Coordinates of C-alpha atoms and ligand atoms in Angstrom, one line a residue:
X1 CA 77.0 -82.4 102.8
X2 CA 75.4 -79.0 102.4
X3 CA 74.3 -79.7 98.9
X4 CA 72.8 -83.0 100.1
X5 CA 70.9 -81.3 102.8
X6 CA 69.5 -78.7 100.4
X7 CA 68.6 -81.5 98.0
X8 CA 66.7 -83.4 100.7
X9 CA 64.9 -80.2 101.8
X10 CA 63.9 -79.4 98.3
X11 CA 62.8 -82.9 97.6
X12 CA 60.7 -83.1 100.8
X13 CA 59.2 -79.7 100.0
X14 CA 58.3 -80.8 96.5
X15 CA 56.7 -84.0 97.7
X16 CA 54.8 -82.3 100.5
X17 CA 53.8 -79.2 98.6
X18 CA 52.6 -80.8 95.4
X19 CA 50.0 -83.5 95.2
X20 CA 50.3 -85.8 92.3
X21 CA 48.9 -84.0 89.2
X22 CA 45.6 -85.3 88.0
X23 CA 45.4 -87.1 84.7
X24 CA 43.2 -86.0 81.8
X25 CA 41.2 -89.1 82.4
X26 CA 40.2 -87.9 85.8
X27 CA 39.8 -84.3 84.8
X28 CA 37.5 -85.2 81.9
X29 CA 35.2 -87.3 84.0
X30 CA 31.6 -86.1 84.7
X31 CA 31.1 -84.8 88.2
X32 CA 30.2 -87.8 90.2
X33 CA 29.1 -86.2 93.5
X34 CA 25.5 -85.1 94.0
X35 CA 24.7 -82.0 91.9
X36 CA 25.1 -78.7 93.7
X37 CA 22.2 -76.5 94.7
X38 CA 22.3 -74.0 91.8
X39 CA 20.1 -71.3 93.3
X40 CA 21.8 -68.0 94.3
X41 CA 24.7 -66.0 92.8
X42 CA 27.6 -67.4 90.7
X43 CA 30.6 -65.6 89.1
X44 CA 32.1 -66.5 85.8
X45 CA 35.9 -66.8 86.4
X46 CA 37.3 -68.4 83.3
X47 CA 36.3 -69.7 79.9
X48 CA 38.0 -71.8 77.3
X49 CA 36.5 -72.6 73.9
X50 CA 37.0 -75.1 71.1
X51 CA 38.9 -72.4 69.1
X52 CA 40.4 -69.1 70.1
X53 CA 37.8 -66.9 68.3
X54 CA 35.5 -67.0 71.3
X55 CA 38.1 -66.0 73.9
X56 CA 39.6 -63.4 71.6
X57 CA 36.2 -61.8 70.9
X58 CA 35.6 -61.6 74.7
X59 CA 39.0 -60.1 75.2
X60 CA 38.3 -57.5 72.5
X61 CA 34.9 -56.7 74.0
X62 CA 36.8 -55.4 77.1
X63 CA 36.4 -58.7 79.0
X64 CA 32.9 -58.4 80.3
X65 CA 32.0 -59.3 83.9
X66 CA 29.4 -62.1 84.1
X67 CA 27.2 -62.7 87.1
X68 CA 24.5 -65.4 87.2
X69 CA 21.6 -65.1 89.6
X70 CA 19.7 -68.4 89.6
X71 CA 16.2 -69.0 91.0
X72 CA 14.1 -72.1 90.9
X73 CA 10.8 -72.0 89.1
X74 CA 7.5 -73.8 89.9
X75 CA 8.2 -76.7 87.5
X76 CA 10.6 -79.1 89.1
X77 CA 14.2 -78.9 87.9
X78 CA 13.5 -75.7 86.0
X79 CA 15.5 -72.6 86.8
X80 CA 15.6 -69.0 85.8
X81 CA 19.1 -67.7 85.1
X82 CA 19.3 -64.0 85.3
X83 CA 22.6 -63.3 83.4
X84 CA 24.1 -59.9 84.2
X85 CA 26.9 -58.8 81.9
X86 CA 28.9 -55.7 82.7
X87 CA 30.9 -54.1 79.9
X88 CA 32.8 -50.9 80.7
X89 CA 30.6 -50.2 83.7
X90 CA 27.3 -50.7 81.9
X91 CA 25.2 -53.6 83.1
X92 CA 22.8 -55.6 80.9
X93 CA 20.5 -58.3 82.1
X94 CA 19.0 -61.2 80.2
X95 CA 17.1 -64.1 81.5
X96 CA 17.3 -67.7 80.3
X97 CA 15.4 -70.7 81.5
X98 CA 17.1 -74.0 81.9
X99 CA 16.5 -77.5 83.1
X100 CA 19.0 -79.0 85.5
X101 CA 19.3 -82.5 86.9
X102 CA 22.1 -84.9 87.8
X103 CA 24.9 -82.6 86.8
X104 CA 23.5 -81.9 83.4
X105 CA 21.6 -78.8 82.2
X106 CA 20.0 -77.5 79.0
X107 CA 18.2 -74.4 78.0
X108 CA 14.4 -74.6 77.7
X109 CA 11.8 -72.3 76.1
X110 CA 8.7 -71.0 77.9
X111 CA 7.0 -74.4 77.4
X112 CA 10.0 -76.2 79.0
X113 CA 11.0 -77.8 75.7
X114 CA 14.7 -78.5 75.4
X115 CA 16.7 -76.1 73.2
X116 CA 20.1 -77.5 72.1
X117 CA 22.4 -80.0 73.7
X118 CA 22.9 -80.7 77.4
X119 CA 25.9 -79.1 79.1
X120 CA 27.7 -81.4 81.5
X121 CA 29.3 -80.6 84.8
X122 CA 32.8 -82.1 84.9
X123 CA 35.1 -83.1 87.7
X124 CA 36.4 -80.2 89.8
X125 CA 38.8 -80.2 92.7
X126 CA 37.4 -76.8 93.7
X127 CA 34.7 -77.2 96.4
X128 CA 32.5 -74.3 95.5
X129 CA 33.0 -74.2 91.7
X130 CA 31.3 -75.8 88.8
X131 CA 33.1 -76.7 85.6
X132 CA 30.6 -76.7 82.8
X133 CA 31.2 -78.2 79.4
X134 CA 28.9 -76.7 76.8
X135 CA 28.4 -78.8 73.7
X136 CA 26.2 -76.4 71.7
X137 CA 27.2 -74.5 68.6
X138 CA 29.9 -72.7 70.6
X139 CA 31.7 -75.4 72.5
X140 CA 33.1 -74.1 75.7
X141 CA 34.5 -75.0 79.1
X142 CA 33.4 -72.6 81.8
X143 CA 34.5 -72.2 85.3
X144 CA 32.0 -70.6 87.6
X145 CA 32.2 -70.2 91.4
X146 CA 30.4 -68.9 94.4
X147 CA 33.7 -67.1 95.2
X148 CA 35.0 -64.1 93.3
X149 CA 38.6 -65.5 93.4
X150 CA 39.8 -69.0 93.3
X151 CA 43.3 -70.2 94.2
X152 CA 46.1 -70.5 91.7
X153 CA 46.0 -74.3 92.0
X154 CA 42.3 -74.3 91.2
X155 CA 42.9 -72.1 88.1
X156 CA 45.7 -74.4 87.0
X157 CA 43.5 -77.4 87.3
X158 CA 40.9 -75.6 85.0
X159 CA 43.7 -74.7 82.5
X160 CA 44.7 -78.4 82.5
X161 CA 41.1 -79.4 81.7
X162 CA 41.1 -77.0 78.8
X163 CA 44.4 -78.4 77.6
X164 CA 43.1 -82.0 77.9
X165 CA 40.3 -81.0 75.5
X166 CA 42.8 -79.3 73.2
X167 CA 40.8 -76.1 73.5
X168 CA 42.0 -72.5 73.7
X169 CA 44.0 -71.0 76.7
X170 CA 41.3 -69.9 79.1
X171 CA 40.3 -66.2 79.2
X172 CA 40.2 -65.2 82.9
X173 CA 37.5 -62.8 84.0
X174 CA 37.3 -60.3 86.8
X175 CA 34.4 -61.1 89.2
X176 CA 32.4 -58.3 90.7
X177 CA 28.8 -58.0 91.9
X178 CA 26.5 -56.6 89.2
X179 CA 25.1 -53.1 89.8
X180 CA 21.6 -52.9 91.3
X181 CA 20.2 -51.0 88.3
X182 CA 21.1 -53.6 85.7
X183 CA 18.7 -53.3 82.8
X184 CA 17.4 -55.4 80.0
X185 CA 18.6 -54.2 76.6
X186 CA 15.0 -53.3 75.7
X187 CA 14.6 -51.0 78.7
X188 CA 17.5 -48.7 77.6
X189 CA 16.2 -45.5 75.9
X190 CA 17.5 -45.3 72.3
X191 CA 19.5 -42.1 72.8
X192 CA 21.2 -43.4 75.9
X193 CA 21.9 -46.6 74.1
X194 CA 23.6 -44.9 71.2
X195 CA 25.8 -42.8 73.5
X196 CA 26.9 -45.9 75.4
X197 CA 27.5 -47.8 72.2
X198 CA 29.7 -45.0 70.8
X199 CA 31.8 -44.9 73.9
X200 CA 32.2 -48.7 74.0
X201 CA 32.9 -48.8 70.3
X202 CA 35.8 -46.4 70.7
X203 CA 37.4 -48.5 73.5
X204 CA 36.8 -51.7 71.6
X205 CA 38.6 -50.4 68.5
X206 CA 41.5 -49.3 70.6
X207 CA 41.6 -52.7 72.2
X208 CA 41.4 -54.4 68.8
X209 CA 44.3 -52.3 67.6
X210 CA 46.5 -53.2 70.6
X211 CA 45.6 -56.9 70.1
X212 CA 46.4 -57.0 66.4
X213 CA 49.0 -59.6 66.6
X214 CA 46.9 -61.9 68.8
X215 CA 43.9 -61.5 66.5
X216 CA 46.0 -62.3 63.5
X217 CA 47.4 -65.5 65.1
X218 CA 43.9 -66.6 66.1
X219 CA 42.5 -66.0 62.6
X220 CA 45.3 -68.2 61.1
X221 CA 44.5 -70.9 63.7
X222 CA 40.9 -70.6 62.9
X223 CA 41.5 -71.1 59.2
X224 CA 43.5 -74.2 59.9
X225 CA 40.7 -75.5 62.1
X226 CA 38.1 -74.9 59.4
X227 CA 40.3 -76.5 56.8
X228 CA 40.9 -79.6 58.9
X229 CA 37.1 -79.8 59.7
X230 CA 36.0 -79.6 56.1
X231 CA 38.8 -81.6 54.4
Ligands
LIG1 C1 13.6 -64.5 85.5 O1 14.3 -63.6 86.4 C2 14.3 -62.2 86.0 C3 15.2 -61.5 87.0 O2 14.7 -61.6 88.3 C4 12.9 -61.7 85.9 O3 12.9 -60.4 85.4 C5 12.1 -62.6 84.9 O4 10.8 -62.2 84.8 C6 12.2 -64.1 85.3 N1 11.6 -64.9 84.3 C7 10.5 -65.7 84.6 C8 10.0 -66.4 83.4 O5 10.1 -65.8 85.7
LIG2 C1 4.3 -73.0 73.6 O1 3.1 -73.8 73.4 C2 2.0 -73.0 72.9 C3 0.8 -74.0 72.8 O2 1.2 -75.2 72.3 C4 2.4 -72.4 71.5 O3 1.4 -71.7 71.0 C5 3.6 -71.6 71.7 O4 4.1 -71.1 70.5 C6 4.8 -72.3 72.4 N1 5.9 -71.5 72.7 C7 7.1 -71.7 72.2 C8 8.1 -70.7 72.7 O5 7.4 -72.6 71.5
LIG3 C1 24.8 -81.3 69.6 O1 25.7 -82.4 69.7 C2 25.8 -83.2 68.5 C3 26.7 -84.4 68.9 O2 27.9 -84.0 69.5 C4 26.3 -82.3 67.4 O3 26.4 -83.1 66.2 C5 25.4 -81.1 67.2 O4 25.9 -80.3 66.2 C6 25.2 -80.4 68.5 N1 24.2 -79.4 68.4 C7 24.5 -78.1 68.2 C8 23.4 -77.1 68.2 O5 25.7 -77.7 68.2

């Protein structure tokens, strides 16, 4: 009797606590709701790529913190993305212009001419997130959010999306506001730049040493990927 009760409780907890898992078919669908307003600040929370090289490199590079500050430009549907990347406490800023409409975006040059392929926004169960599928040279699936932290269920959904594509296990990033004095690479005096680079280089080599096994595994996977692509 007691076993039965426990079983019933467990079963009812399972059925209440866990909505039916979404299929890859649903998770790979383009976002079908109205495109979100992109202006304002977004945090990069996780990234998966076609092969492990991208995520491994980001891991070796001390898992940079990415913040996107998006403003709209005079031309309609054209936006300015001020990308702030913080590595080891040092913040670098770089702006990119892009065109965005109907849950698709692509980079543009100063004449608003398209550069590269469109990125698509995919289905997401997370209300203030965007799942971006980049189809340029580096194919990647990116989870960005207005929030610095998403729930475990929201992260699992993103991991499932990456798995549906057969891409790498997502690299999860810490989210923090960028420092106020974030500078463009060109604005950093050369001497200061060299000192920063030396410090970062030392930490990066230590990280690479500690990740030797993971790097080795990824390189092998990468050779298999290249072999399958060319053969
Ligand atoms: C884009 O935004 C950045 C940061 O605010 C700014 O420095 C840059 O001049 C802007 N680019 C254009 C083309 O307006
Ligand atoms: C934009 O167009 C002008 C005039 O056609 C041209 O001189 C310039 O090189 C173009 N800029 C880019 C980035 O292609
Ligand atoms: C854009 O997409 C096409 C079709 O998927 C692909 O063949 C091409 O290599 C992509 N362009 C870049 C720059 O990756």
